[in-house]
CSV table of C-alpha atoms in Angstrom, one decimal:
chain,number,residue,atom,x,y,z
A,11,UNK,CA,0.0,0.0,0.0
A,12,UNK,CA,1.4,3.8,-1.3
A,13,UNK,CA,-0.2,5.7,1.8
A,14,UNK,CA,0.2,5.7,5.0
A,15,UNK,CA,-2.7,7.9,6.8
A,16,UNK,CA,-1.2,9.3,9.9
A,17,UNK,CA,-2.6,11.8,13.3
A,18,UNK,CA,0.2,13.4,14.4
A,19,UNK,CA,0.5,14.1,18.3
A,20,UNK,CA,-0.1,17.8,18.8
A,21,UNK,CA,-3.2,17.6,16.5
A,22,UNK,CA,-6.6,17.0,16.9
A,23,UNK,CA,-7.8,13.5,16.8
A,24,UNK,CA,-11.4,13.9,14.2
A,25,UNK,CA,-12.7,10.8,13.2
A,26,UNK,CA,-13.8,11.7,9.7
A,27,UNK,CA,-10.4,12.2,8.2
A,28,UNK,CA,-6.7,11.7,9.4
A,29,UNK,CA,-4.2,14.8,9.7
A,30,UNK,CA,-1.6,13.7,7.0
A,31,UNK,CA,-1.0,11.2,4.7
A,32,UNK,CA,2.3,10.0,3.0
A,33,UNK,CA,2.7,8.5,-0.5
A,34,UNK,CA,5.1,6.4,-1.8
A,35,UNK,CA,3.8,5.2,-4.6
A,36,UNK,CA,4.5,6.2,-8.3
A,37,UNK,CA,1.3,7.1,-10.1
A,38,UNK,CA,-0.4,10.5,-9.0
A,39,UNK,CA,-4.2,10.4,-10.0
A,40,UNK,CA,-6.1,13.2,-10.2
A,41,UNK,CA,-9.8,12.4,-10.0
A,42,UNK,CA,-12.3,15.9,-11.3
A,43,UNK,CA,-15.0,16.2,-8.9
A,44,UNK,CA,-17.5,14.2,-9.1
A,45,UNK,CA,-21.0,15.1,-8.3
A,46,UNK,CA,-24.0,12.8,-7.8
A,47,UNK,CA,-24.9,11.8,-11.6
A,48,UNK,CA,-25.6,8.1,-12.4
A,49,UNK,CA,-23.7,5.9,-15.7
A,50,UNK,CA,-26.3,7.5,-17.5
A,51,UNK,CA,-25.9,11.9,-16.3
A,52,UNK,CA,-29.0,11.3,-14.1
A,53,UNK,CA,-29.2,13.3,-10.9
A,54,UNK,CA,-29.3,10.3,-7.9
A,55,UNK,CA,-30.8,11.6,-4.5
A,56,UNK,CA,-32.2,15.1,-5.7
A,57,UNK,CA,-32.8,17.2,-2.6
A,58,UNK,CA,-31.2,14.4,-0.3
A,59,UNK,CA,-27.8,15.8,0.6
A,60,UNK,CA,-26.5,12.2,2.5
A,61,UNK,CA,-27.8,10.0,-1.1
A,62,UNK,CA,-25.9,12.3,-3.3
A,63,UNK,CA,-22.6,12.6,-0.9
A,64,UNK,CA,-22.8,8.2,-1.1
A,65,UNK,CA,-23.4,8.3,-5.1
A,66,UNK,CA,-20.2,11.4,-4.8
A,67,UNK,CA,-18.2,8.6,-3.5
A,68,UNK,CA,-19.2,5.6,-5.6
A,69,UNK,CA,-18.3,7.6,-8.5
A,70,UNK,CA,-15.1,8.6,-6.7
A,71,UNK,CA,-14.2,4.7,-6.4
A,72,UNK,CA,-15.7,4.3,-9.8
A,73,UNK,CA,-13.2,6.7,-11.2
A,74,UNK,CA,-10.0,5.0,-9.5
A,75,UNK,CA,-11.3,1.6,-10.2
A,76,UNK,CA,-10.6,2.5,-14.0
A,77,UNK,CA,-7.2,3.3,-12.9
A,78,UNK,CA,-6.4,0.4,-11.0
A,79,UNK,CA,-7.0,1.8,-7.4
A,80,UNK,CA,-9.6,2.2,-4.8
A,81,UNK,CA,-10.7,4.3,-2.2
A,82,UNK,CA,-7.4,2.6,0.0
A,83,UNK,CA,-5.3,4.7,-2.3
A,84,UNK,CA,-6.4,8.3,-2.0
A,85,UNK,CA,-4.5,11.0,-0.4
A,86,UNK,CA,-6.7,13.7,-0.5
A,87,UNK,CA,-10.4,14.4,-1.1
A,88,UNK,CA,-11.8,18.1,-1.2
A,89,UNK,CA,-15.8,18.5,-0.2
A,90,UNK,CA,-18.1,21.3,-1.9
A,91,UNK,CA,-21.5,21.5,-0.2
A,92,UNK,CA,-23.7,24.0,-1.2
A,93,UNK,CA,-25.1,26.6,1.4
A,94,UNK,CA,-22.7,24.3,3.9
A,95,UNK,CA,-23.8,24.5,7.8
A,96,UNK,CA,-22.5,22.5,10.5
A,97,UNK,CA,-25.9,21.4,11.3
A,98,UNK,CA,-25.7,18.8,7.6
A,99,UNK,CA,-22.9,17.5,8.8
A,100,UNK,CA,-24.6,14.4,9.9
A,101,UNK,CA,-26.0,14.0,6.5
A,102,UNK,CA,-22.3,14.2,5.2
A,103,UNK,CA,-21.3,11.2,7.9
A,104,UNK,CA,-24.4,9.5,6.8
A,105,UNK,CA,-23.5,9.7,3.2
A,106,UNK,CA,-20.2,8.5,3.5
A,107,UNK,CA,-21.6,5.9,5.7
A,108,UNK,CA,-23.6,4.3,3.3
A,109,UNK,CA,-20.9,4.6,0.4
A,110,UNK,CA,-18.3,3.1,3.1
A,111,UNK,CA,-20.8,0.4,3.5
A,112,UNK,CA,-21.5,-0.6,0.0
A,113,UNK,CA,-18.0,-0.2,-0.8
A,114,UNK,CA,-16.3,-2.0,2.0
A,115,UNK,CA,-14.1,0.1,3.4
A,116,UNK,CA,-14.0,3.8,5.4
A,117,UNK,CA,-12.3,6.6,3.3
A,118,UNK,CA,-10.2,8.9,6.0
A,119,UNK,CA,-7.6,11.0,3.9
A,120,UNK,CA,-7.2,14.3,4.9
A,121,UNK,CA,-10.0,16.5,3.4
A,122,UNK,CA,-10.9,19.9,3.3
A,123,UNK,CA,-14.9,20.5,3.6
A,124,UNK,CA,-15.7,23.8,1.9
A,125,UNK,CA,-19.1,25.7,2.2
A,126,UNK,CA,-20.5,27.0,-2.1
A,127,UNK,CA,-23.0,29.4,-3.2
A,128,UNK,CA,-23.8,26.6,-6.1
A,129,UNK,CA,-22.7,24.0,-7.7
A,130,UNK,CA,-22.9,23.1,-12.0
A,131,UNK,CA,-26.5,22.4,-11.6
A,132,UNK,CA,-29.3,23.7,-9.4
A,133,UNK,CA,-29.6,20.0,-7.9
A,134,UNK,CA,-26.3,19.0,-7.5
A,135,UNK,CA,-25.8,19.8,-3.5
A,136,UNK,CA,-21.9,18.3,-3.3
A,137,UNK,CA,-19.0,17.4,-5.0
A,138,UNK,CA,-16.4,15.4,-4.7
A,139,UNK,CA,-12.9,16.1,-6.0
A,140,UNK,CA,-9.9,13.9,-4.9
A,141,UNK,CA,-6.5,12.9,-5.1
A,142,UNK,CA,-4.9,9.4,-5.0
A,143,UNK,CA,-1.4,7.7,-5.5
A,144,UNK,CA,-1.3,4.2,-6.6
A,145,UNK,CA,1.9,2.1,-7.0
């Protein structure tokens, strides 16, 4: 495995993420940010903020999957939630709960969460962008 996902001392402890991760691998993927279309551009979970963060991230593992990695491999995701409050973040655990679930495994790179006006569409309400190194 290329990463190695660490909490330093001196930092908080959070339990969605981890403070740093190291890569050692070779390849550097760059996945675009992915928001909660289907195979086919259809909008999955309109108006349902935790169903469209879980379709974010099956389309996140989709993407590396094509490459030859998973969601084991990524380094870094970066969040986009429109009109973000701290009050849907249990709708973002939730999300990423169920994609966890259905994918087998917990995604805990360090991330940034960032609050938008909008997003490409009026029903898009995240996106997902992420970085990943594979060996």
């Amino acid at each position: 495995m290329p990463i190695t996902l660490v909490d330093p001392d001196g930092l908080p402890k959070v339990d969605a993420y981890r403070q740093v991760s190291v890569a050692t691998g070779t390849r550097l993927v760059h996945v675009a940010g992915q928001v909660s279309w289907d195979a086919d551009g259809r909008t999955v979970g309109e108006g349902d903020l935790a169903a469209q963060v879980e379709q974010c991230y099956l389309n996140v593992a989709t993407a590396l999957a094509a490459v030859g990695g998973t969601l084991d491999d990524l380094v870094k995701l970066t969040i986009h939630v429109v009109d973000w409050t701290p009050d849907k973040m249990p709708l973002l655990l939730d999300g990423i709960a169920r994609a966890s679930a259905r994918l087998g495994t917990t995604p805990v790179p360090p991330g940034t969460l960032l609050g938008v006006p909008t997003l490409d569409v009026p029903e898009h309400l995240v996106e997902v962008e992420a970085t990943a190194v594979l060996d």
